[in-house]
Short mmCIF file of C-alpha atoms in Angstrom, two decimals:
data_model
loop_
_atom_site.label_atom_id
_atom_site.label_comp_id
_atom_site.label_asym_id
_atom_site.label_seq_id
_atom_site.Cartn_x
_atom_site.Cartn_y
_atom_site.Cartn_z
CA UNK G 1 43.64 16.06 9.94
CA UNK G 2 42.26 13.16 7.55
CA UNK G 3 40.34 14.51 4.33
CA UNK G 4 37.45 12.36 2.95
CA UNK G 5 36.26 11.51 -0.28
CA UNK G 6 34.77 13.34 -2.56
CA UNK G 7 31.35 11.45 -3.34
CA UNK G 8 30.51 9.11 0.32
CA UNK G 9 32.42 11.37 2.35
CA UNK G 10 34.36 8.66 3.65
CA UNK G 11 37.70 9.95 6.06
CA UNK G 12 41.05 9.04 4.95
CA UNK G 13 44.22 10.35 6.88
CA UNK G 14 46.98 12.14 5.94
CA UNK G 15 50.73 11.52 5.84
CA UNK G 16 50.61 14.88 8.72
CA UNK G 17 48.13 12.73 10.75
CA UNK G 18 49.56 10.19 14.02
CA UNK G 19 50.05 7.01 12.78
CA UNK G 20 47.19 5.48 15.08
CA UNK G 21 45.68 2.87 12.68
CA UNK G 22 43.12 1.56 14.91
CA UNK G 23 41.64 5.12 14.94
CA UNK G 24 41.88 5.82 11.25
CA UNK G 25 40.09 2.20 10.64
CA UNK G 26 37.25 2.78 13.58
CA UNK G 27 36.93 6.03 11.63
CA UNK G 28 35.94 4.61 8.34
CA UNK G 29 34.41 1.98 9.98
CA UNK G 30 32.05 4.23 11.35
CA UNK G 31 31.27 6.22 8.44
CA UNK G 32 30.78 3.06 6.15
CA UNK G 33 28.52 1.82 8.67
CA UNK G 34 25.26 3.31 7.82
CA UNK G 35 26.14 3.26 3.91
CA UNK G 36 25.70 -0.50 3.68
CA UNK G 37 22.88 -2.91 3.63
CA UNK G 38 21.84 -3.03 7.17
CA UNK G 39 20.72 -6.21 8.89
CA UNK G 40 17.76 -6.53 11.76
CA UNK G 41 15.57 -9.19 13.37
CA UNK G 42 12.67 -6.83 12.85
CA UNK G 43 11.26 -3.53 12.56
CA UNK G 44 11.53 -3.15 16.37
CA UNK G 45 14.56 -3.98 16.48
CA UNK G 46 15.67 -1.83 13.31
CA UNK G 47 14.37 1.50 15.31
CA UNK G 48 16.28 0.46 18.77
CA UNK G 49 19.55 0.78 17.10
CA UNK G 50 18.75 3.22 14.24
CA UNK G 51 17.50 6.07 16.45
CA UNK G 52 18.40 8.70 13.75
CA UNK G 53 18.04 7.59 10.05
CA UNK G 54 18.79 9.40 6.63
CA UNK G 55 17.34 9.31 3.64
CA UNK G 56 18.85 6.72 1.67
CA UNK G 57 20.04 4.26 4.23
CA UNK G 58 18.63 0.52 3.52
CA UNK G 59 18.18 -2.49 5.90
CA UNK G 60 17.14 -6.29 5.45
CA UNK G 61 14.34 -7.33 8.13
CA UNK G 62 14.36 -11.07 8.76
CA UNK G 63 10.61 -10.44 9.78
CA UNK G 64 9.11 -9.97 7.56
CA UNK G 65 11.94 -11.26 5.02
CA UNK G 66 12.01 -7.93 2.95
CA UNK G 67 14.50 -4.80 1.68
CA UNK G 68 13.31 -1.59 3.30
CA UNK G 69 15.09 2.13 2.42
CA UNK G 70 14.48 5.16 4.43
CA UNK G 71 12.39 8.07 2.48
CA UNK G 72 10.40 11.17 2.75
CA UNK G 73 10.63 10.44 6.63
CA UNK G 74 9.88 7.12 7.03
CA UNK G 75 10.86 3.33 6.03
CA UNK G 76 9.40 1.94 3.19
CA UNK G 77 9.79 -1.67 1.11
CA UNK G 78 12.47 -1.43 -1.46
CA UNK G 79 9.77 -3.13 -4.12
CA UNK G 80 6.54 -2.57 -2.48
CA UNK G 81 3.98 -5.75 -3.19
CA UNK G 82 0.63 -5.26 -4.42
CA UNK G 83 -2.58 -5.84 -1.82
CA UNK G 84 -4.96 -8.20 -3.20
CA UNK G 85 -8.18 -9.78 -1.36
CA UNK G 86 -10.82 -12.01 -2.80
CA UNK G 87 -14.25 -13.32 -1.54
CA UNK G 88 -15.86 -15.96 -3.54
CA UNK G 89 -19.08 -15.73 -1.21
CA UNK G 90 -21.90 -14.27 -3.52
CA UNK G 91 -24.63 -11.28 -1.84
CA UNK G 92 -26.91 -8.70 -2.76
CA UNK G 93 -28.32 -5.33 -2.40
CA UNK G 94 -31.15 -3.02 -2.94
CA UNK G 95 -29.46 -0.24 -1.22
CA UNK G 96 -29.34 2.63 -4.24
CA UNK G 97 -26.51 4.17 -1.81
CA UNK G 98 -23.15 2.81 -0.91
CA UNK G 99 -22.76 0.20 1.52
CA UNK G 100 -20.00 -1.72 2.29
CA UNK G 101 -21.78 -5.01 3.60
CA UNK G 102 -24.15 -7.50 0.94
CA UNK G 103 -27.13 -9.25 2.14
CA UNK G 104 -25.99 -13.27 2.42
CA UNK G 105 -22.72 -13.00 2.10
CA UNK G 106 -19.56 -14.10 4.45
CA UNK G 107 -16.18 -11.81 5.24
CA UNK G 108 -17.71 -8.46 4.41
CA UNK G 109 -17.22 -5.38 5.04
CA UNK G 110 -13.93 -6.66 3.07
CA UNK G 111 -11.77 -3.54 4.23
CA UNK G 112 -8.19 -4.26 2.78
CA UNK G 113 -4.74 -2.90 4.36
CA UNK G 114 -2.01 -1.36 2.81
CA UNK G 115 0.48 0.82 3.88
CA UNK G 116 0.96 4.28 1.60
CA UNK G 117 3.89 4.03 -0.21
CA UNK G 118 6.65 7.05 -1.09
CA UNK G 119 5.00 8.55 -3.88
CA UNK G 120 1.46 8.71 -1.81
CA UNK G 121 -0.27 7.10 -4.82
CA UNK G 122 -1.92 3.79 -5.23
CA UNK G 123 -3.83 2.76 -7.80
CA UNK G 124 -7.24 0.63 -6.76
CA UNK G 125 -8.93 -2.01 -8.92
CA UNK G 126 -12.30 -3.21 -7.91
CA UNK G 127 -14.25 -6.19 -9.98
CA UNK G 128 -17.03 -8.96 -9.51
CA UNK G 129 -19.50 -11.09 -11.36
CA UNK G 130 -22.40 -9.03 -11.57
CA UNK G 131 -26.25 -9.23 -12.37
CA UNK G 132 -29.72 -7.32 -11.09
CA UNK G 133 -32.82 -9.27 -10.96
CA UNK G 134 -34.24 -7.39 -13.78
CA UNK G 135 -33.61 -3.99 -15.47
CA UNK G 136 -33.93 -0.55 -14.28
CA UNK G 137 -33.67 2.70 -15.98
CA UNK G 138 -33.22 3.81 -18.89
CA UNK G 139 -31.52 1.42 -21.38
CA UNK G 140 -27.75 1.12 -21.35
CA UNK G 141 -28.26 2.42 -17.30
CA UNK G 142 -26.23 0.62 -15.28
CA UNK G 143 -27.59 -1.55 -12.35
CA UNK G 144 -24.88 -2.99 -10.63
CA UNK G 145 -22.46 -0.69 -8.69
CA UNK G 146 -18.85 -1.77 -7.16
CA UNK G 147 -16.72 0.70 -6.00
CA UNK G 148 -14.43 1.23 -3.07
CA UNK G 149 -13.67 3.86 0.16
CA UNK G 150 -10.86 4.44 1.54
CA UNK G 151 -10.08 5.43 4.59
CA UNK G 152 -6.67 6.58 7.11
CA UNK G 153 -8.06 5.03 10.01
CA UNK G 154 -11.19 5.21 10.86
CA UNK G 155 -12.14 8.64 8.33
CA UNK G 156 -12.81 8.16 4.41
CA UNK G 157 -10.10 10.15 2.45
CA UNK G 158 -11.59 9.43 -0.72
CA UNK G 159 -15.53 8.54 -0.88
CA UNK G 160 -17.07 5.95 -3.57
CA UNK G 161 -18.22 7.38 -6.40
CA UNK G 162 -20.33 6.33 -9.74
CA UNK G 163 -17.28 7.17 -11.81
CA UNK G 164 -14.82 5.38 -9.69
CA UNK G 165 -16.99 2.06 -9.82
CA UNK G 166 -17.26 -1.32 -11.91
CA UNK G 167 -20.60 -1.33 -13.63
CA UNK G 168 -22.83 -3.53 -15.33
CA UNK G 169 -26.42 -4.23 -16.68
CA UNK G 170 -29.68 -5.61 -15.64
CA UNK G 171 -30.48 -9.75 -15.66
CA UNK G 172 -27.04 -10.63 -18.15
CA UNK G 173 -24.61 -11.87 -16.02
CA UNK G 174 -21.40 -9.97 -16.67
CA UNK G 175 -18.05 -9.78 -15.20
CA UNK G 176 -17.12 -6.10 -14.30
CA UNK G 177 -13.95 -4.01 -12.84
CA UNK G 178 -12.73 -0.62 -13.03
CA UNK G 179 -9.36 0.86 -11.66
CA UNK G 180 -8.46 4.13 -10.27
CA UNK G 181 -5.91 6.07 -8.96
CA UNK G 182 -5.76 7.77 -5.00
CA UNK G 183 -3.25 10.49 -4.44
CA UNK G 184 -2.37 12.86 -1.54
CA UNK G 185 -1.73 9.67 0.54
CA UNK G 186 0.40 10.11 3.35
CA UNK G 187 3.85 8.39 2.83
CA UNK G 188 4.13 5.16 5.47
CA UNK G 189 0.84 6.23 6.50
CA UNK G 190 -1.81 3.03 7.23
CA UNK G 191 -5.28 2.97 5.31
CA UNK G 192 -7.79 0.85 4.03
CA UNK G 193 -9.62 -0.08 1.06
CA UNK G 194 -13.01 -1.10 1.28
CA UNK G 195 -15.42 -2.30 -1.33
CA UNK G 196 -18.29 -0.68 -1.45
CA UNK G 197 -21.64 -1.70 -3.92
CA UNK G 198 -25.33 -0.01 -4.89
CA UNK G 199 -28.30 -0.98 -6.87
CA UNK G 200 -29.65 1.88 -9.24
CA UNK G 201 -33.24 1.82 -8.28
CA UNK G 202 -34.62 -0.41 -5.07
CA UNK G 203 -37.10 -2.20 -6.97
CA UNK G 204 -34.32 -3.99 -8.67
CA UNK G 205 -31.93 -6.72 -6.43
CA UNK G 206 -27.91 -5.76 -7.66
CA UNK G 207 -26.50 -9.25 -6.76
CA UNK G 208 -22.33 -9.47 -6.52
CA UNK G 209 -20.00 -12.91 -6.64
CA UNK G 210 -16.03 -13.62 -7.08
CA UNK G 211 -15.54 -9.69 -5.67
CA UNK G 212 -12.18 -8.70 -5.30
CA UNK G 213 -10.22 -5.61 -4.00
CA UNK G 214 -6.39 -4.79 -5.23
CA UNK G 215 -4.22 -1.70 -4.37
CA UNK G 216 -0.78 -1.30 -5.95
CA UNK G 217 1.57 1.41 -5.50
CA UNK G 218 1.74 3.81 -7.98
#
């Protein structure tokens, strides 16, 4: 009866064993198989043939020209890639709640993709050039407001919020951002993150330009 090794668990025979060679090499064959750096046309592909995957196991998709390695139930990239979309189109509010869409501008509401890595954290980083048409408030008050939702589908996981948002004054044209970090994501799980702005009183205009959204994993 052929032994295997003590770390991979790779069979070996034994001087007792028939001297069959072709079955002691289909054997290891076999049990190296899954160990190495598997290679696929695409994802599709990948989950015709590997109906059954372990933790651990890796495989090279041509499409999209990545490393993926199968963890906490699902396949994920080796090194995932940070998520970054810009819009250089300039728009305003005088909504003094959340909204995802500016008055003038092109490409919004700019909801942004990424797939929830391992861990199930990201971190988010909002910023824009900001400026209000004229004060509100109290001094040092905020008037501009960027922040972000996101969302699994089609239902916000995590809300926008004052503290989670990019800030800035009234007429002084300043460039703003703020980062944050999401948790509780679900691992391989598909979301969005959507930028999000409000004005702190209507009878000011918050006005946004050179907005961006970025989510790494965390």
């Amino acid at each position: 009866m052929s032994k295997t090794t003590p770390l991979g668990n790779l069979p070996y025979p034994q001087p007792t064993d028939l001297a069959d060679i072709p079955v002691h090499l289909q054997s290891l064959a076999e049990a190296v198989d899954g160990r190495t750096v598997l290679r696929f046309a695409d994802a599709a592909t990948r989950d015709a043939r590997v109906t059954s995957p372990v933790a651990g196991m890796v495989a090279w998709l041509d499409n999209p020209g990545r490393l993926f390695h199968y963890a906490a139930g699902h396949w994920a990239q080796v090194t995932p890639a940070p998520v970054l979309r810009a819009n250089y189109d300039g728009g305003s509010t005088v909504s003094t709640t959340y909204t995802e869409t500016l008055s003038d501008a092109l490409g919004d509401p700019m909801a942004t993709a990424f797939t929830a890595p391992v861990s199930g954290k990201v971190i988010v980083t909002v910023g824009a050039y900001m400026f209000a048409t004229a004060a509100a408030g109290a001094p040092g008050i905020p008037v501009c407001y960027m922040a972000a939702n996101i969302r699994q589908g089609t239902t916000v996981t995590l809300a926008a919020a004052d503290e989670r948002a990019a800030s800035a004054g009234g007429p002084t044209r300043a460039s703003a951002t703020t980062q944050f970090l999401v948790t509780g994501l679900t691992p391989g799980g598909a979301y969005t993150a959507t930028p999000c702005y409000r004005a702190s009183a209507a009878t000011t205009t918050a006005n946004y330009d050179n907005r961006f959204v970025r989510v790494d994993p965390a």
